[in-house]
PDB file of C-alpha atoms and ligand atoms in Angstrom:
ATOM      1  CA  MET B   1     206.493 144.930-218.830  1.00 93.00           C
ATOM      2  CA  VAL B   2     204.626 147.669-217.116  1.00 96.00           C
ATOM      3  CA  THR B   3     204.775 148.955-213.044  1.00 97.00           C
ATOM      4  CA  LEU B   4     201.145 149.220-211.430  1.00 97.00           C
ATOM      5  CA  SER B   5     199.923 149.832-207.733  1.00 98.00           C
ATOM      6  CA  VAL B   6     197.304 147.386-206.422  1.00 98.00           C
ATOM      7  CA  ASP B   7     196.494 148.851-203.038  1.00 97.00           C
ATOM      8  CA  ALA B   8     199.374 148.894-200.951  1.00 95.00           C
ATOM      9  CA  SER B   9     201.559 146.310-203.457  1.00 96.00           C
ATOM     10  CA  LYS B  10     203.911 147.143-206.337  1.00 97.00           C
ATOM     11  CA  ILE B  11     202.883 144.837-209.120  1.00 95.00           C
ATOM     12  CA  GLU B  12     205.521 144.466-212.048  1.00 97.00           C
ATOM     13  CA  ILE B  13     203.674 142.195-215.298  1.00 97.00           C
ATOM     14  CA  ALA B  14     203.434 141.927-218.938  1.00 97.00           C
ATOM     15  CA  ALA B  15     201.855 144.631-220.298  1.00 95.00           C
ATOM     16  CA  GLY B  16     198.239 143.676-221.932  1.00 93.00           C
ATOM     17  CA  THR B  17     197.517 141.441-218.776  1.00 96.00           C
ATOM     18  CA  ASN B  18     194.112 141.271-217.795  1.00 97.00           C
ATOM     19  CA  LEU B  19     193.878 143.221-214.625  1.00 98.00           C
ATOM     20  CA  LEU B  20     192.124 141.030-212.819  1.00 98.00           C
ATOM     21  CA  ALA B  21     194.205 138.158-213.909  1.00 97.00           C
ATOM     22  CA  ALA B  22     197.265 140.621-212.532  1.00 97.00           C
ATOM     23  CA  CYS B  23     195.348 141.262-209.244  1.00 98.00           C
ATOM     24  CA  LEU B  24     194.970 137.086-208.576  1.00 97.00           C
ATOM     25  CA  GLN B  25     198.479 136.333-209.953  1.00 97.00           C
ATOM     26  CA  ASN B  26     199.974 138.799-207.014  1.00 97.00           C
ATOM     27  CA  ASP B  27     197.869 136.739-204.598  1.00 97.00           C
ATOM     28  CA  ILE B  28     195.294 140.016-204.242  1.00 98.00           C
ATOM     29  CA  TYR B  29     192.380 138.371-204.264  1.00 97.00           C
ATOM     30  CA  VAL B  30     188.933 139.878-206.031  1.00 98.00           C
ATOM     31  CA  PRO B  31     185.690 138.096-205.958  1.00 98.00           C
ATOM     32  CA  ASN B  32     185.249 136.607-209.344  1.00 98.00           C
ATOM     33  CA  LEU B  33     183.081 133.661-211.119  1.00 97.00           C
ATOM     34  CA  CYS B  34     182.620 134.374-214.928  1.00 98.00           C
ATOM     35  CA  TYR B  35     186.436 135.016-215.912  1.00 97.00           C
ATOM     36  CA  ILE B  36     188.905 132.326-216.844  1.00 96.00           C
ATOM     37  CA  GLU B  37     192.430 133.155-217.567  1.00 91.00           C
ATOM     38  CA  GLY B  38     192.955 133.547-221.187  1.00 88.00           C
ATOM     39  CA  MET B  39     189.343 134.916-222.291  1.00 92.00           C
ATOM     40  CA  ASP B  40     189.783 137.296-225.090  1.00 90.00           C
ATOM     41  CA  HIS B  41     186.279 139.037-224.424  1.00 92.00           C
ATOM     42  CA  PRO B  42     185.132 138.256-220.581  1.00 95.00           C
ATOM     43  CA  PRO B  43     181.798 138.340-220.737  1.00 95.00           C
ATOM     44  CA  ALA B  44     181.808 140.621-217.350  1.00 96.00           C
ATOM     45  CA  SER B  45     178.286 138.940-216.241  1.00 95.00           C
ATOM     46  CA  CYS B  46     178.912 138.121-212.438  1.00 97.00           C
ATOM     47  CA  ARG B  47     179.571 141.715-211.420  1.00 96.00           C
ATOM     48  CA  LEU B  48     181.755 140.655-208.768  1.00 98.00           C
ATOM     49  CA  CYS B  49     185.149 141.760-209.326  1.00 98.00           C
ATOM     50  CA  PHE B  50     184.590 145.385-208.863  1.00 98.00           C
ATOM     51  CA  VAL B  51     187.997 147.656-208.481  1.00 98.00           C
ATOM     52  CA  GLU B  52     188.322 151.420-208.223  1.00 98.00           C
ATOM     53  CA  ILE B  53     190.930 152.874-210.957  1.00 98.00           C
ATOM     54  CA  GLU B  54     192.402 156.470-210.329  1.00 97.00           C
ATOM     55  CA  GLY B  55     191.227 158.804-212.756  1.00 96.00           C
ATOM     56  CA  LYS B  56     187.812 156.662-213.295  1.00 96.00           C
ATOM     57  CA  ASP B  57     184.973 158.111-211.781  1.00 94.00           C
ATOM     58  CA  ALA B  58     183.080 154.704-210.695  1.00 96.00           C
ATOM     59  CA  PRO B  59     184.123 151.128-209.970  1.00 97.00           C
ATOM     60  CA  VAL B  60     184.814 148.722-213.221  1.00 98.00           C
ATOM     61  CA  PRO B  61     184.777 145.006-213.429  1.00 98.00           C
ATOM     62  CA  ALA B  62     188.411 144.578-213.361  1.00 98.00           C
ATOM     63  CA  CYS B  63     188.206 141.375-216.148  1.00 98.00           C
ATOM     64  CA  THR B  64     187.245 144.045-218.468  1.00 97.00           C
ATOM     65  CA  VAL B  65     190.759 146.060-218.008  1.00 97.00           C
ATOM     66  CA  GLU B  66     194.184 145.602-219.487  1.00 97.00           C
ATOM     67  CA  VAL B  67     196.767 146.475-216.876  1.00 97.00           C
ATOM     68  CA  ARG B  68     198.570 150.063-217.914  1.00 96.00           C
ATOM     69  CA  HIS B  69     201.793 151.314-216.827  1.00 96.00           C
ATOM     70  CA  ASP B  70     201.450 153.731-213.150  1.00 96.00           C
ATOM     71  CA  MET B  71     197.940 152.384-213.198  1.00 97.00           C
ATOM     72  CA  ALA B  72     196.746 152.911-209.089  1.00 98.00           C
ATOM     73  CA  VAL B  73     194.208 150.413-208.264  1.00 98.00           C
ATOM     74  CA  ARG B  74     192.065 149.818-205.124  1.00 98.00           C
ATOM     75  CA  THR B  75     190.275 146.504-204.648  1.00 98.00           C
ATOM     76  CA  ASP B  76     189.035 147.162-201.223  1.00 97.00           C
ATOM     77  CA  THR B  77     187.400 150.476-200.885  1.00 97.00           C
ATOM     78  CA  PRO B  78     183.663 150.993-199.191  1.00 97.00           C
ATOM     79  CA  GLY B  79     182.310 151.549-202.592  1.00 97.00           C
ATOM     80  CA  VAL B  80     183.652 148.338-204.079  1.00 98.00           C
ATOM     81  CA  ARG B  81     182.888 145.822-201.006  1.00 98.00           C
ATOM     82  CA  ARG B  82     179.211 147.579-201.170  1.00 97.00           C
ATOM     83  CA  LEU B  83     178.986 146.464-204.919  1.00 98.00           C
ATOM     84  CA  GLN B  84     180.462 143.121-204.320  1.00 98.00           C
ATOM     85  CA  LYS B  85     177.916 142.435-201.235  1.00 97.00           C
ATOM     86  CA  THR B  86     175.114 143.519-203.305  1.00 96.00           C
ATOM     87  CA  ALA B  87     175.986 141.500-206.406  1.00 97.00           C
ATOM     88  CA  LEU B  88     176.872 138.347-204.316  1.00 97.00           C
ATOM     89  CA  GLN B  89     173.427 138.679-202.097  1.00 96.00           C
ATOM     90  CA  LEU B  90     171.300 138.966-205.309  1.00 95.00           C
ATOM     91  CA  LEU B  91     173.286 135.484-206.683  1.00 96.00           C
ATOM     92  CA  LEU B  92     172.406 133.930-203.456  1.00 97.00           C
ATOM     93  CA  SER B  93     168.835 134.824-203.164  1.00 95.00           C
ATOM     94  CA  VAL B  94     168.195 132.334-206.340  1.00 96.00           C
ATOM     95  CA  HIS B  95     170.304 129.631-204.696  1.00 97.00           C
ATOM     96  CA  ASP B  96     169.402 126.662-202.935  1.00 96.00           C
ATOM     97  CA  VAL B  97     172.027 127.081-200.119  1.00 96.00           C
ATOM     98  CA  ASP B  98     172.078 123.102-198.856  1.00 96.00           C
ATOM     99  CA  CYS B  99     175.935 122.588-198.091  1.00 97.00           C
ATOM    100  CA  LYS B 100     175.697 119.617-196.355  1.00 97.00           C
ATOM    101  CA  ASN B 101     174.194 117.938-199.534  1.00 96.00           C
ATOM    102  CA  CYS B 102     176.051 119.647-201.861  1.00 97.00           C
ATOM    103  CA  PRO B 103     179.317 117.753-203.561  1.00 96.00           C
ATOM    104  CA  ALA B 104     181.127 121.321-203.820  1.00 97.00           C
ATOM    105  CA  ASN B 105     180.811 122.023-199.965  1.00 98.00           C
ATOM    106  CA  ARG B 106     184.190 123.179-198.918  1.00 96.00           C
ATOM    107  CA  ASN B 107     185.343 123.590-202.293  1.00 96.00           C
ATOM    108  CA  CYS B 108     182.901 126.329-203.523  1.00 97.00           C
ATOM    109  CA  ALA B 109     183.255 129.756-205.058  1.00 97.00           C
ATOM    110  CA  LEU B 110     179.912 131.059-203.241  1.00 98.00           C
ATOM    111  CA  GLN B 111     181.174 129.861-199.602  1.00 98.00           C
ATOM    112  CA  ASP B 112     184.930 131.131-200.450  1.00 97.00           C
ATOM    113  CA  MET B 113     183.494 134.933-201.293  1.00 98.00           C
ATOM    114  CA  ALA B 114     180.490 134.820-198.792  1.00 98.00           C
ATOM    115  CA  LYS B 115     183.439 134.254-196.229  1.00 97.00           C
ATOM    116  CA  PHE B 116     185.920 136.957-197.529  1.00 97.00           C
ATOM    117  CA  LEU B 117     183.050 139.601-197.818  1.00 98.00           C
ATOM    118  CA  LYS B 118     181.956 138.368-194.135  1.00 97.00           C
ATOM    119  CA  ILE B 119     178.239 137.823-195.396  1.00 95.00           C
ATOM    120  CA  ALA B 120     175.748 134.835-194.584  1.00 95.00           C
ATOM    121  CA  LEU B 121     175.223 132.477-197.009  1.00 96.00           C
ATOM    122  CA  LYS B 122     171.334 132.562-196.080  1.00 92.00           C
ATOM    123  CA  SER B 123     170.033 136.075-196.198  1.00 82.00           C
ATOM    124  CA  LYS B 124     167.462 137.257-193.469  1.00 81.00           C
ATOM    125  CA  HIS B 125     166.857 140.137-195.530  1.00 81.00           C
ATOM    126  CA  LEU B 126     166.144 139.095-199.118  1.00 83.00           C
ATOM    127  CA  ASP B 127     163.168 136.333-200.085  1.00 89.00           C
ATOM    128  CA  LEU B 128     164.553 133.314-201.740  1.00 91.00           C
ATOM    129  CA  PHE B 129     163.520 132.466-205.239  1.00 94.00           C
ATOM    130  CA  LEU B 130     163.851 128.877-206.774  1.00 94.00           C
ATOM    131  CA  LYS B 131     163.282 127.525-210.002  1.00 94.00           C
ATOM    132  CA  LYS B 132     160.776 124.547-210.028  1.00 92.00           C
ATOM    133  CA  SER B 133     163.015 122.002-211.837  1.00 90.00           C
ATOM    134  CA  LYS B 134     165.386 120.746-209.448  1.00 91.00           C
ATOM    135  CA  ILE B 135     167.474 118.665-211.752  1.00 94.00           C
ATOM    136  CA  ASP B 136     167.993 118.471-215.616  1.00 93.00           C
ATOM    137  CA  LEU B 137     169.061 114.449-216.277  1.00 92.00           C
ATOM    138  CA  GLY B 138     168.372 115.196-220.048  1.00 89.00           C
ATOM    139  CA  HIS B 139     172.071 114.933-221.155  1.00 90.00           C
ATOM    140  CA  PRO B 140     173.859 111.261-221.362  1.00 90.00           C
ATOM    141  CA  PHE B 141     176.608 112.042-219.275  1.00 91.00           C
ATOM    142  CA  LEU B 142     175.893 115.140-217.282  1.00 93.00           C
ATOM    143  CA  GLU B 143     173.359 115.991-214.635  1.00 95.00           C
ATOM    144  CA  TYR B 144     172.224 119.898-214.029  1.00 97.00           C
ATOM    145  CA  TYR B 145     170.950 121.460-210.958  1.00 98.00           C
ATOM    146  CA  PRO B 146     169.437 124.816-212.155  1.00 97.00           C
ATOM    147  CA  ASN B 147     168.996 126.076-208.477  1.00 97.00           C
ATOM    148  CA  ARG B 148     172.874 125.796-207.871  1.00 97.00           C
ATOM    149  CA  CYS B 149     173.669 127.459-211.294  1.00 98.00           C
ATOM    150  CA  VAL B 150     175.090 130.920-211.028  1.00 97.00           C
ATOM    151  CA  LEU B 151     174.909 131.672-214.702  1.00 97.00           C
ATOM    152  CA  CYS B 152     178.681 132.500-215.020  1.00 97.00           C
ATOM    153  CA  GLY B 153     178.701 130.781-218.125  1.00 97.00           C
ATOM    154  CA  ARG B 154     182.193 128.903-217.798  1.00 97.00           C
ATOM    155  CA  CYS B 155     181.268 125.600-218.805  1.00 96.00           C
ATOM    156  CA  ILE B 156     179.520 127.783-222.026  1.00 95.00           C
ATOM    157  CA  TYR B 157     183.047 129.311-222.273  1.00 95.00           C
ATOM    158  CA  VAL B 158     185.140 125.966-221.912  1.00 94.00           C
ATOM    159  CA  CYS B 159     183.159 123.399-224.113  1.00 92.00           C
ATOM    160  CA  ARG B 160     183.319 126.119-227.128  1.00 89.00           C
ATOM    161  CA  ALA B 161     186.798 127.649-226.795  1.00 86.00           C
ATOM    162  CA  GLN B 162     188.832 125.053-225.183  1.00 79.00           C
ATOM    163  CA  GLN B 163     187.207 121.924-226.406  1.00 78.00           C
ATOM    164  CA  ALA B 164     185.777 123.187-229.833  1.00 81.00           C
ATOM    165  CA  HIS B 165     182.401 121.627-228.771  1.00 76.00           C
ATOM    166  CA  THR B 166     179.051 123.276-228.988  1.00 79.00           C
ATOM    167  CA  GLN B 167     177.154 121.208-226.526  1.00 85.00           C
ATOM    168  CA  LEU B 168     176.259 123.891-224.320  1.00 91.00           C
ATOM    169  CA  THR B 169     174.321 127.091-224.553  1.00 91.00           C
ATOM    170  CA  PHE B 170     172.094 129.596-222.149  1.00 94.00           C
ATOM    171  CA  ALA B 171     168.295 128.902-222.764  1.00 92.00           C
ATOM    172  CA  LYS B 172     165.526 130.313-221.908  1.00 92.00           C
ATOM    173  CA  ARG B 173     165.209 134.011-220.424  1.00 92.00           C
ATOM    174  CA  GLY B 174     165.488 136.313-217.464  1.00 91.00           C
ATOM    175  CA  PHE B 175     164.919 134.466-213.938  1.00 91.00           C
ATOM    176  CA  ASP B 176     164.134 131.353-216.017  1.00 92.00           C
ATOM    177  CA  THR B 177     167.774 130.929-217.783  1.00 94.00           C
ATOM    178  CA  VAL B 178     169.351 127.778-217.401  1.00 95.00           C
ATOM    179  CA  ILE B 179     171.934 125.840-219.157  1.00 95.00           C
ATOM    180  CA  GLY B 180     170.652 123.874-222.069  1.00 93.00           C
ATOM    181  CA  PHE B 181     172.275 121.183-224.088  1.00 89.00           C
ATOM    182  CA  PHE B 182     172.063 120.619-227.720  1.00 80.00           C
ATOM    183  CA  GLY B 183     173.994 118.586-230.201  1.00 72.00           C
ATOM    184  CA  ASN B 184     175.475 115.154-230.273  1.00 70.00           C
ATOM    185  CA  PRO B 185     177.498 114.473-227.093  1.00 71.00           C
ATOM    186  CA  GLN B 186     179.578 111.930-228.848  1.00 68.00           C
ATOM    187  CA  SER B 187     179.987 114.088-232.332  1.00 64.00           C
ATOM    188  CA  SER B 188     183.369 114.807-232.088  1.00 62.00           C
ATOM    189  CA  PRO B 189     186.058 113.854-230.065  1.00 65.00           C
ATOM    190  CA  PRO B 190     186.521 114.283-227.179  1.00 73.00           C
ATOM    191  CA  SER B 191     182.872 113.195-226.630  1.00 81.00           C
ATOM    192  CA  CYS B 192     181.302 114.426-223.299  1.00 86.00           C
ATOM    193  CA  ASP B 193     181.761 111.095-221.974  1.00 85.00           C
ATOM    194  CA  THR B 194     185.261 111.498-221.645  1.00 87.00           C
ATOM    195  CA  CYS B 195     185.501 115.190-221.813  1.00 88.00           C
ATOM    196  CA  ARG B 196     183.973 116.572-218.594  1.00 89.00           C
ATOM    197  CA  ALA B 197     185.849 120.004-219.163  1.00 93.00           C
ATOM    198  CA  CYS B 198     182.356 121.785-218.196  1.00 95.00           C
ATOM    199  CA  ALA B 199     181.664 120.360-214.987  1.00 96.00           C
ATOM    200  CA  GLU B 200     185.487 120.668-214.045  1.00 96.00           C
ATOM    201  CA  ALA B 201     184.990 124.365-214.738  1.00 97.00           C
ATOM    202  CA  CYS B 202     181.635 124.781-212.904  1.00 98.00           C
ATOM    203  CA  PRO B 203     182.405 126.551-209.170  1.00 97.00           C
ATOM    204  CA  VAL B 204     179.102 125.451-207.682  1.00 97.00           C
ATOM    205  CA  ALA B 205     178.729 121.878-208.714  1.00 96.00           C
ATOM    206  CA  ALA B 206     175.602 122.909-211.043  1.00 98.00           C
ATOM    207  CA  LEU B 207     177.037 120.933-213.748  1.00 97.00           C
ATOM    208  CA  LEU B 208     178.016 117.139-212.958  1.00 96.00           C
ATOM    209  CA  PRO B 209     179.225 114.089-214.552  1.00 94.00           C
ATOM    210  CA  LYS B 210     176.422 111.645-214.128  1.00 92.00           C
ATOM    211  CA  PRO B 211     177.655 108.632-211.674  1.00 86.00           C
TER     212      PRO B 211
HETATM  213  S1  SF4 A 301     177.109 125.197-204.295  1.00 97.45           S
HETATM  214 FE1  SF4 A 301     178.299 126.079-202.887  1.00 97.45          FE
HETATM  215  S2  SF4 A 301     176.932 127.215-201.063  1.00 97.45           S
HETATM  216 FE2  SF4 A 301     175.926 126.319-202.854  1.00 97.45          FE
HETATM  217  S3  SF4 A 301     174.585 124.658-201.804  1.00 97.45           S
HETATM  218 FE3  SF4 A 301     176.686 124.198-203.025  1.00 97.45          FE
HETATM  219  S4  SF4 A 301     178.646 123.968-201.092  1.00 97.45           S
HETATM  220 FE4  SF4 A 301     176.615 125.402-200.595  1.00 97.45          FE
HETATM  221  S1  SF4 A 302     176.417 125.299-214.940  1.00 97.45           S
HETATM  222 FE1  SF4 A 302     178.194 125.660-213.595  1.00 97.45          FE
HETATM  223  S2  SF4 A 302     179.486 126.677-214.991  1.00 97.45           S
HETATM  224 FE2  SF4 A 302     177.615 126.296-216.273  1.00 97.45          FE
HETATM  225  S3  SF4 A 302     176.554 128.692-215.781  1.00 97.45           S
HETATM  226 FE3  SF4 A 302     176.215 127.131-214.520  1.00 97.45          FE
HETATM  227  S4  SF4 A 302     177.429 127.774-212.593  1.00 97.45           S
HETATM  228 FE4  SF4 A 302     178.358 128.268-214.367  1.00 97.45          FE
HETATM  229  S1  FES A 303     184.642 138.244-213.011  1.00 97.45           S
HETATM  230 FE1  FES A 303     184.810 140.054-213.859  1.00 97.45          FE
HETATM  231  S2  FES A 303     182.322 140.145-213.771  1.00 97.45           S
HETATM  232 FE2  FES A 303     182.803 138.347-213.803  1.00 97.45          FE
END
């Protein structure tokens, strides 16, 4: 076990624990999207979980750090909050905010983070850029909404690592990046028809089981 301080709290936790997981397990909320507990190599792609660690020159994503004994961590400095607000505002500038018509309404990671960081879901300062394709119905059991997707990769991770499937991948590049389907959805058990792990892992209802 190691002991570290996070803001005003002392935490005792197993050596080697991921710092983001350690904070969340101890009810210290750090905004996050792309990390799933148990990941060996977190992608650190959402750039939301920044914290300051004593002795480091710049904030670091907490999901990329293992706890160390006597570590001193701050999750709530002005610098950290500035980075988190910017990351979330950029995500929302390519997101179709239509909560009333969204199945994730009131159970949505973006809503939770916007409330926590005190920013509006619809920005007055940033232009909104949406993809042309509103929905992809190419999969027999799933529907995909590109303008809700935050490209966190959680669906790809659970499909590959937890279900031993390779049905999902990032497709295209840059602003056009989307989740693409490939392979035979019924090839290996569990078939996508009964699995649905990807849809359950999606924090924003971008991937849903077909009704
Ligand atoms: S994903 Fe969340 S923020 Fe986006 S429309 Fe749905 S409920 Fe609203
Ligand atoms: S479909 Fe959902 S889980 Fe997959 S990358 Fe998009 S937002 Fe993340
Ligand atoms: S949760 Fe750490 S960068 Fe996404």
